[in-house]
Short mmCIF file of C-alpha atoms and ligand atoms in Angstrom, two decimals:
data_model
loop_
_atom_site.label_atom_id
_atom_site.label_comp_id
_atom_site.label_asym_id
_atom_site.label_seq_id
_atom_site.Cartn_x
_atom_site.Cartn_y
_atom_site.Cartn_z
CA MET A 1 60.17 -46.24 20.25
CA PRO A 2 60.10 -43.88 17.24
CA VAL A 3 57.85 -44.15 14.17
CA PRO A 4 59.21 -47.18 12.26
CA LEU A 5 61.70 -46.37 9.53
CA ILE A 6 59.50 -48.06 6.94
CA GLN A 7 56.72 -45.51 7.64
CA GLN A 8 59.10 -42.55 7.55
CA VAL A 9 60.59 -43.69 4.24
CA ARG A 10 57.28 -44.45 2.54
CA VAL A 11 55.61 -41.22 3.64
CA GLY A 12 58.73 -39.18 2.71
CA ALA A 13 58.86 -40.83 -0.72
CA TYR A 14 55.15 -40.17 -1.22
CA VAL A 15 55.54 -36.44 -0.43
CA LEU A 16 58.53 -36.16 -2.79
CA ARG A 17 56.58 -37.91 -5.56
CA GLN A 18 53.74 -35.42 -5.17
CA LYS A 19 56.20 -32.53 -5.35
CA LEU A 20 57.92 -33.94 -8.45
CA ARG A 21 54.53 -34.31 -10.12
CA GLY A 22 53.84 -30.66 -9.29
CA ASN A 23 50.69 -31.55 -7.30
CA ALA A 24 49.69 -28.43 -5.37
CA ARG A 25 47.09 -30.28 -3.28
CA TYR A 26 47.50 -33.82 -2.12
CA PRO A 27 46.30 -35.84 0.88
CA LEU A 28 48.61 -37.15 3.59
CA VAL A 29 46.13 -38.87 5.86
CA LEU A 30 42.69 -40.20 4.98
CA MET A 31 40.28 -39.73 7.88
CA LEU A 32 37.94 -42.69 7.50
CA GLU A 33 34.84 -42.62 9.69
CA PRO A 34 33.05 -45.92 9.10
CA LEU A 35 30.33 -45.09 11.66
CA PHE A 36 29.27 -42.28 14.00
CA ARG A 37 27.91 -44.47 16.82
CA CYS A 38 29.98 -44.36 20.02
CA ASN A 39 29.87 -46.03 23.44
CA LEU A 40 30.79 -42.74 25.15
CA ALA A 41 29.22 -39.29 25.02
CA CYS A 42 32.09 -36.89 25.65
CA ALA A 43 31.29 -33.29 26.49
CA GLY A 44 33.51 -31.89 23.72
CA CYS A 45 32.47 -34.30 20.98
CA GLY A 46 30.94 -32.92 17.81
CA LYS A 47 30.59 -36.23 16.01
CA ILE A 48 27.75 -38.13 17.63
CA ASP A 49 24.87 -35.68 17.55
CA TYR A 50 22.91 -37.42 14.81
CA PRO A 51 19.51 -39.09 14.95
CA ASP A 52 19.49 -42.87 15.53
CA PRO A 53 18.98 -43.96 11.90
CA ILE A 54 22.21 -42.13 10.99
CA LEU A 55 24.08 -43.42 14.06
CA ASN A 56 23.06 -46.93 13.05
CA ARG A 57 24.62 -46.68 9.61
CA ARG A 58 28.01 -48.25 8.79
CA MET A 59 30.34 -48.05 5.81
CA SER A 60 30.90 -51.46 4.25
CA VAL A 61 34.37 -53.02 4.07
CA GLN A 62 34.40 -52.45 0.30
CA ASP A 63 33.42 -48.78 0.66
CA CYS A 64 36.29 -48.30 3.12
CA LEU A 65 38.85 -49.97 0.86
CA ASP A 66 37.58 -48.11 -2.19
CA ALA A 67 37.87 -44.80 -0.32
CA ALA A 68 41.50 -45.56 0.54
CA GLU A 69 42.28 -46.41 -3.09
CA GLU A 70 40.44 -43.37 -4.40
CA CYS A 71 42.26 -41.00 -2.07
CA GLY A 72 45.72 -42.61 -2.26
CA ALA A 73 47.05 -41.17 1.04
CA PRO A 74 49.75 -43.38 2.59
CA ILE A 75 48.18 -43.13 6.08
CA VAL A 76 44.60 -43.99 7.02
CA SER A 77 43.28 -42.81 10.35
CA ILE A 78 40.05 -44.48 11.46
CA PRO A 79 38.14 -42.39 13.99
CA GLY A 80 34.37 -42.37 14.36
CA GLY A 81 32.34 -42.72 16.51
CA GLU A 82 34.03 -45.72 18.04
CA PRO A 83 35.44 -47.90 15.25
CA LEU A 84 35.64 -51.00 17.47
CA LEU A 85 31.80 -51.01 17.46
CA HIS A 86 31.88 -51.76 13.73
CA LYS A 87 31.40 -55.51 13.32
CA GLU A 88 33.72 -55.63 10.32
CA ILE A 89 36.47 -53.42 11.66
CA VAL A 90 38.99 -56.29 11.58
CA GLU A 91 38.31 -56.88 7.87
CA ILE A 92 38.61 -53.13 7.19
CA VAL A 93 41.93 -52.91 9.04
CA ASN A 94 43.31 -56.11 7.47
CA GLY A 95 42.31 -54.94 3.99
CA LEU A 96 44.08 -51.62 4.48
CA VAL A 97 47.18 -53.28 5.94
CA ALA A 98 47.27 -55.67 2.96
CA ARG A 99 47.34 -52.56 0.76
CA LYS A 100 50.32 -51.31 2.79
CA LYS A 101 48.46 -48.37 4.30
CA PHE A 102 49.64 -47.21 7.72
CA VAL A 103 46.49 -47.53 9.79
CA TYR A 104 45.82 -45.53 12.96
CA LEU A 105 42.81 -47.09 14.66
CA CYS A 106 41.47 -44.33 16.92
CA THR A 107 39.64 -45.73 19.90
CA ASN A 108 38.39 -44.68 23.30
CA ALA A 109 39.73 -48.13 24.37
CA LEU A 110 36.61 -49.31 26.21
CA LEU A 111 36.50 -52.40 23.96
CA MET A 112 40.17 -52.52 23.02
CA GLU A 113 41.56 -55.04 25.51
CA LYS A 114 38.69 -57.45 24.82
CA ARG A 115 39.21 -57.20 21.06
CA LEU A 116 43.03 -57.31 20.91
CA ASP A 117 43.08 -61.02 19.98
CA ARG A 118 41.31 -60.24 16.72
CA PHE A 119 44.16 -58.03 15.48
CA THR A 120 47.71 -58.93 14.45
CA PRO A 121 50.67 -56.74 15.44
CA SER A 122 52.19 -55.08 12.37
CA PRO A 123 54.31 -52.03 11.56
CA TYR A 124 51.25 -50.96 9.53
CA LEU A 125 48.83 -50.95 12.47
CA THR A 126 48.77 -48.52 15.39
CA PHE A 127 46.14 -48.19 18.10
CA SER A 128 45.65 -44.47 18.68
CA VAL A 129 44.06 -44.28 22.11
CA HIS A 130 41.96 -41.29 23.14
CA LEU A 131 43.35 -40.16 26.50
CA ASP A 132 42.97 -36.50 27.45
CA GLY A 133 45.23 -36.45 30.50
CA ASP A 134 45.46 -38.11 33.89
CA ARG A 135 42.63 -40.06 35.51
CA GLU A 136 40.81 -36.99 36.81
CA HIS A 137 41.10 -35.01 33.57
CA HIS A 138 40.31 -37.83 31.20
CA ASP A 139 37.29 -39.12 33.08
CA ARG A 140 36.01 -35.55 33.24
CA ALA A 141 36.59 -35.03 29.49
CA VAL A 142 34.72 -38.23 28.58
CA SER A 143 32.02 -37.65 31.20
CA GLN A 144 32.40 -41.13 32.72
CA GLU A 145 34.42 -42.51 35.61
CA GLY A 146 36.69 -45.51 35.15
CA VAL A 147 37.48 -44.90 31.47
CA PHE A 148 41.09 -43.79 32.14
CA ASP A 149 41.85 -47.03 34.02
CA ARG A 150 40.39 -49.19 31.26
CA ALA A 151 42.31 -47.31 28.58
CA VAL A 152 45.59 -47.60 30.50
CA SER A 153 45.04 -51.32 31.04
CA ALA A 154 44.32 -51.78 27.30
CA ILE A 155 47.46 -49.83 26.36
CA ARG A 156 49.62 -51.99 28.63
CA ALA A 157 48.10 -55.18 27.18
CA ALA A 158 48.62 -53.97 23.61
CA ARG A 159 52.24 -52.99 24.25
CA GLN A 160 52.90 -56.38 25.86
CA ARG A 161 51.64 -58.08 22.72
CA GLY A 162 53.86 -55.96 20.48
CA PHE A 163 51.29 -53.56 19.03
CA ARG A 164 52.21 -50.02 18.08
CA VAL A 165 50.30 -47.63 20.36
CA THR A 166 50.02 -43.84 20.36
CA ILE A 167 47.90 -41.53 22.50
CA ASN A 168 45.64 -38.83 21.15
CA CYS A 169 45.33 -36.10 23.79
CA THR A 170 42.87 -33.27 23.23
CA LEU A 171 43.23 -30.29 25.54
CA PHE A 172 40.52 -28.03 26.90
CA ASP A 173 40.83 -24.72 28.71
CA TYR A 174 40.75 -26.30 32.18
CA ALA A 175 43.93 -28.30 31.38
CA ASP A 176 46.83 -27.44 33.64
CA PRO A 177 50.34 -27.46 32.07
CA LYS A 178 51.85 -29.19 35.13
CA ASN A 179 49.29 -32.00 35.02
CA VAL A 180 49.72 -32.44 31.29
CA ALA A 181 53.52 -32.49 31.71
CA GLU A 182 53.22 -35.31 34.27
CA PHE A 183 50.81 -37.13 31.99
CA LEU A 184 53.23 -36.91 29.03
CA SER A 185 56.05 -38.34 31.15
CA PHE A 186 53.75 -41.13 32.34
CA ALA A 187 52.69 -41.94 28.76
CA CYS A 188 56.22 -41.97 27.35
CA ASP A 189 58.15 -43.47 30.30
CA GLU A 190 55.64 -45.84 31.89
CA LEU A 191 53.15 -46.73 29.18
CA ASP A 192 55.93 -46.77 26.59
CA VAL A 193 53.74 -45.46 23.79
CA GLU A 194 55.30 -44.55 20.48
CA GLY A 195 54.22 -40.93 20.72
CA VAL A 196 51.50 -38.58 21.90
CA THR A 197 49.43 -36.33 19.64
CA VAL A 198 48.51 -33.13 21.47
CA ALA A 199 46.12 -30.49 20.18
CA PRO A 200 43.52 -28.05 21.46
CA GLY A 201 39.95 -29.27 21.00
CA TYR A 202 38.04 -27.83 18.07
CA ALA A 203 34.96 -25.87 19.12
CA TYR A 204 32.41 -28.15 17.47
CA GLU A 205 29.11 -26.31 17.24
CA ARG A 206 27.28 -29.54 18.13
CA ALA A 207 29.39 -30.34 21.20
CA PRO A 208 27.16 -30.49 24.30
CA VAL A 209 29.53 -28.32 26.38
CA GLN A 210 30.79 -25.19 24.63
CA GLU A 211 32.59 -23.13 27.25
CA HIS A 212 35.79 -25.19 27.55
CA PHE A 213 37.36 -24.81 24.12
CA MET A 214 40.65 -22.91 24.03
CA THR A 215 41.09 -19.66 22.11
CA ARG A 216 44.23 -19.23 19.99
CA THR A 217 45.82 -16.94 22.59
CA ARG A 218 45.15 -19.42 25.39
CA THR A 219 46.45 -22.30 23.25
CA LYS A 220 49.76 -20.57 22.53
CA ASP A 221 50.27 -19.56 26.18
CA PHE A 222 49.40 -23.08 27.30
CA PHE A 223 51.88 -24.79 24.96
CA ARG A 224 54.68 -22.37 25.87
CA ALA A 225 54.12 -23.20 29.54
CA LEU A 226 54.00 -26.93 28.75
CA PHE A 227 57.17 -26.94 26.63
CA ARG A 228 59.05 -25.03 29.34
CA LEU A 229 58.20 -27.87 31.70
CA GLY A 230 59.36 -30.38 29.08
CA SER A 231 62.96 -29.24 29.11
CA GLY A 232 65.14 -32.28 29.88
CA ARG A 233 62.24 -34.76 29.70
CA LYS A 234 62.22 -37.16 26.82
CA TRP A 235 58.68 -36.73 25.54
CA ARG A 236 57.82 -38.28 22.21
CA PHE A 237 55.27 -36.44 20.14
CA ASN A 238 53.57 -38.04 17.20
CA GLN A 239 53.80 -34.69 15.43
CA SER A 240 56.30 -32.62 13.50
CA SER A 241 58.53 -30.17 15.33
CA LEU A 242 57.09 -27.33 13.22
CA TYR A 243 53.51 -28.10 14.27
CA LEU A 244 54.62 -27.92 17.92
CA ASP A 245 56.38 -24.64 17.09
CA PHE A 246 53.09 -23.38 15.62
CA LEU A 247 51.20 -24.34 18.79
CA ALA A 248 53.70 -22.24 20.77
CA GLY A 249 53.03 -19.16 18.63
CA ASN A 250 56.21 -19.24 16.55
CA GLN A 251 54.70 -19.87 13.10
CA GLN A 252 51.90 -18.06 11.28
CA TYR A 253 50.39 -21.00 9.42
CA ARG A 254 47.29 -21.26 7.31
CA CYS A 255 45.55 -24.62 7.43
CA THR A 256 45.74 -27.28 4.73
CA PRO A 257 42.32 -28.93 5.03
CA TRP A 258 42.81 -31.18 1.98
CA GLY A 259 45.86 -32.73 3.70
CA ASN A 260 43.53 -34.87 5.85
CA PRO A 261 40.39 -35.46 3.77
CA THR A 262 37.44 -37.15 5.47
CA ARG A 263 35.28 -39.94 4.08
CA ASN A 264 32.28 -41.11 6.09
CA ILE A 265 28.83 -42.68 5.62
CA PHE A 266 27.66 -39.59 3.70
CA GLY A 267 30.55 -39.22 1.25
CA TRP A 268 33.59 -36.90 1.20
CA GLN A 269 33.12 -34.22 3.83
CA ARG A 270 33.72 -30.54 2.94
CA PRO A 271 36.00 -28.95 3.88
CA CYS A 272 37.69 -30.99 6.63
CA TYR A 273 37.33 -33.48 9.49
CA LEU A 274 36.27 -30.74 11.90
CA LEU A 275 33.79 -28.78 9.84
CA SER A 276 30.88 -30.43 8.10
CA GLU A 277 29.45 -28.08 5.48
CA GLY A 278 28.42 -30.47 2.75
CA TYR A 279 29.58 -33.58 0.93
CA ALA A 280 31.22 -34.40 -2.38
CA PRO A 281 30.38 -37.67 -4.15
CA THR A 282 34.01 -38.49 -5.02
CA PHE A 283 37.47 -37.62 -3.76
CA LYS A 284 38.19 -35.91 -7.09
CA ALA A 285 35.09 -33.73 -6.71
CA LEU A 286 36.10 -32.85 -3.14
CA MET A 287 39.54 -31.72 -4.27
CA GLU A 288 38.45 -29.91 -7.41
CA GLU A 289 35.11 -28.40 -6.51
CA THR A 290 35.54 -27.27 -2.89
CA ASP A 291 35.99 -23.51 -2.52
CA TRP A 292 39.04 -23.93 -0.27
CA ASP A 293 39.67 -20.17 -0.04
CA SER A 294 36.41 -19.67 1.81
CA TYR A 295 37.72 -21.70 4.79
CA GLY A 296 40.55 -21.33 7.27
CA THR A 297 41.42 -18.85 10.01
CA GLY A 298 40.82 -15.31 8.75
CA ASN A 299 38.40 -16.53 6.08
CA TYR A 300 35.57 -18.07 8.06
CA GLU A 301 34.23 -17.40 11.52
CA LYS A 302 34.03 -21.11 12.44
CA CYS A 303 37.78 -21.41 11.75
CA ALA A 304 38.83 -18.43 13.91
CA ASN A 305 40.26 -20.42 16.83
CA CYS A 306 41.23 -23.63 15.09
CA MET A 307 44.79 -24.88 15.63
CA VAL A 308 44.00 -28.58 15.32
CA HIS A 309 46.58 -30.99 13.87
CA CYS A 310 44.31 -32.32 11.12
CA GLY A 311 44.34 -28.88 9.51
CA TYR A 312 47.79 -27.62 10.46
CA GLU A 313 50.04 -30.69 10.62
CA PRO A 314 49.95 -31.00 6.80
CA THR A 315 51.02 -27.33 6.61
CA ALA A 316 53.88 -28.07 9.00
CA VAL A 317 54.90 -31.17 6.98
CA ILE A 318 54.94 -29.16 3.73
CA ASP A 319 57.04 -26.49 5.50
CA THR A 320 59.37 -29.23 6.81
CA VAL A 321 59.95 -30.54 3.30
CA ALA A 322 60.58 -26.97 2.07
CA HIS A 323 62.79 -25.97 5.03
CA PRO A 324 64.30 -29.12 6.53
CA LEU A 325 67.03 -27.27 8.42
CA LYS A 326 64.54 -25.03 10.20
CA ALA A 327 62.60 -28.13 11.29
CA LEU A 328 65.73 -30.00 12.33
CA LYS A 329 66.92 -27.09 14.47
CA ILE A 330 63.65 -27.12 16.43
CA ALA A 331 63.71 -30.91 16.71
CA LEU A 332 67.23 -30.76 18.18
CA ARG A 333 66.99 -27.65 20.36
CA GLY A 334 63.33 -27.75 21.28
CA VAL A 335 60.61 -25.15 20.75
CA ASP A 336 61.60 -21.58 21.68
CA THR A 337 59.26 -20.51 24.47
CA GLU A 338 60.71 -17.06 25.14
CA LYS A 339 60.91 -15.12 21.89
CA PRO A 340 58.03 -12.81 20.89
CA MET A 341 55.17 -14.70 19.25
CA VAL A 342 54.47 -14.08 15.58
CA ALA A 343 51.41 -11.98 14.76
CA ASP A 344 48.22 -13.97 14.32
CA ILE A 345 46.09 -13.93 11.16
CA PRO A 346 43.71 -10.94 11.24
CA LEU A 347 40.03 -11.83 11.55
CA GLU A 348 38.40 -8.60 10.26
CA ASN A 349 37.54 -10.00 6.85
CA GLN A 350 36.29 -13.45 7.86
CA ARG A 351 32.85 -14.37 6.56
CA PRO A 352 30.20 -15.07 9.19
CA ALA A 353 29.41 -18.62 10.26
CA GLU A 354 26.70 -20.47 8.36
CA PHE A 355 24.67 -22.92 10.40
CA VAL A 356 23.98 -25.82 8.11
CA PHE A 357 23.73 -28.87 10.38
CA GLU A 358 19.92 -29.17 10.53
CA ALA A 359 19.45 -28.65 6.79
CA LEU A 360 22.29 -31.03 5.99
CA THR A 361 20.95 -33.75 8.30
CA ALA A 362 17.46 -33.37 6.79
CA GLN A 363 18.94 -33.61 3.29
CA LEU A 364 20.93 -36.70 4.20
CA LYS A 365 17.87 -38.36 5.74
CA GLU A 366 15.89 -37.60 2.61
CA ALA A 367 18.61 -39.07 0.40
CA GLU A 368 18.62 -42.09 2.69
CA ALA A 369 14.93 -42.66 2.12
CA GLY A 370 15.44 -42.50 -1.66
CA PRO A 371 16.38 -45.33 -4.00
CA GLN A 372 20.14 -44.88 -3.57
CA LYS A 373 22.33 -47.79 -2.59
CA ARG A 374 22.96 -47.91 1.13
CA SER A 375 26.19 -49.08 2.60
CA ASP A 376 25.11 -50.61 5.89
CA ALA A 377 27.34 -53.44 6.93
CA ALA A 378 26.78 -54.14 10.58
S1 LIG B 1 35.07 -37.87 21.42
FE1 LIG B 1 35.43 -39.91 20.59
S2 LIG B 1 35.07 -41.26 22.35
FE2 LIG B 1 34.15 -39.32 22.87
S3 LIG B 1 31.99 -39.51 22.23
FE3 LIG B 1 33.12 -38.56 20.52
S4 LIG B 1 33.68 -40.25 19.21
FE4 LIG B 1 33.15 -41.14 21.21
S1 LIG B 2 40.82 -23.81 10.14
FE1 LIG B 2 41.05 -25.33 8.52
S2 LIG B 2 41.24 -27.28 9.61
FE2 LIG B 2 40.39 -25.81 11.06
S3 LIG B 2 38.15 -26.04 10.88
FE3 LIG B 2 38.77 -24.43 9.45
S4 LIG B 2 39.06 -25.47 7.49
FE4 LIG B 2 39.08 -27.05 9.08
#
């Protein structure tokens, strides 16, 4: 069950249009976070460590639709928090679908099966279910037993009703390639999902457990081991072949943080979904006024180990458009797991990390108390 042709054509045409217009920076996927509240508290999560008044805030339906228009990306991913906790999530999704945006509703699936009736199957709507491996691994990653079984049940129900479903699998350093290989076969063969997104977890500074994030070296070794086990198995990844090649140490990529811009209750997040170092009031201001060169591996300490898809998939997509034959060769033959890895980006000149969370949260709370318009909806 590949990505529908309509999505491939529209996204391909969008990228070509941007190239013809000579746009050096353009978004591919809008990361829309309509709330930070979640019904889980995963050990590796860096999104939910806000005080209650902030966790209680929601973006309104209109704010969400305006953000999608303002940004113009053909794909809108809705993470959070848990978006199914937003009382108007159906209106948000329907509004985006009506605007022909390809929506990926990212959910931990605890509420998904119960809420399926409220949604309508469409080539424009995909449930992207957070599942970090088999029962043991996932329940450990989300710090709660029984979540894997509920997610699997919700996926089966959604597939039966004709919904598009993908799995978003974040890997930590205790992941075992053999287990992950079995999990990928289970997801593709038994759960019949459209594809799986795999990536190493980003070392969020606010994540409650810090010691399990993978380094770049560990990530590359892990993916080589995994892809060796994948030979002959028909895994479907919801990612470009060049991003997978990058994970296996065969590409020296720099990230493209503006490829997946983030809009949440505070505004447009600088510089990316993973790092929160300030906010821009408009998408235009985000694109034009962010000092992009001060971020990325080799430039900033907090970016040293990042290999996450939201930063590097856009780089891989741009490389695919520039070198389609290179990408096609990898798609057909698979990722080379034996050749020497390319050198990594040197870290000697990276600027030290700045710790801005407390000051930023205080600033945001202060702004909240001021006369500005709030966007609470639920
Ligand atoms: S990782 Fe996702 S599911 Fe887990 S606490 Fe964070 S937002 Fe919720
Ligand atoms: S490397 Fe890029 S994508 Fe990763 S945290 Fe840094 S700016 Fe964001």
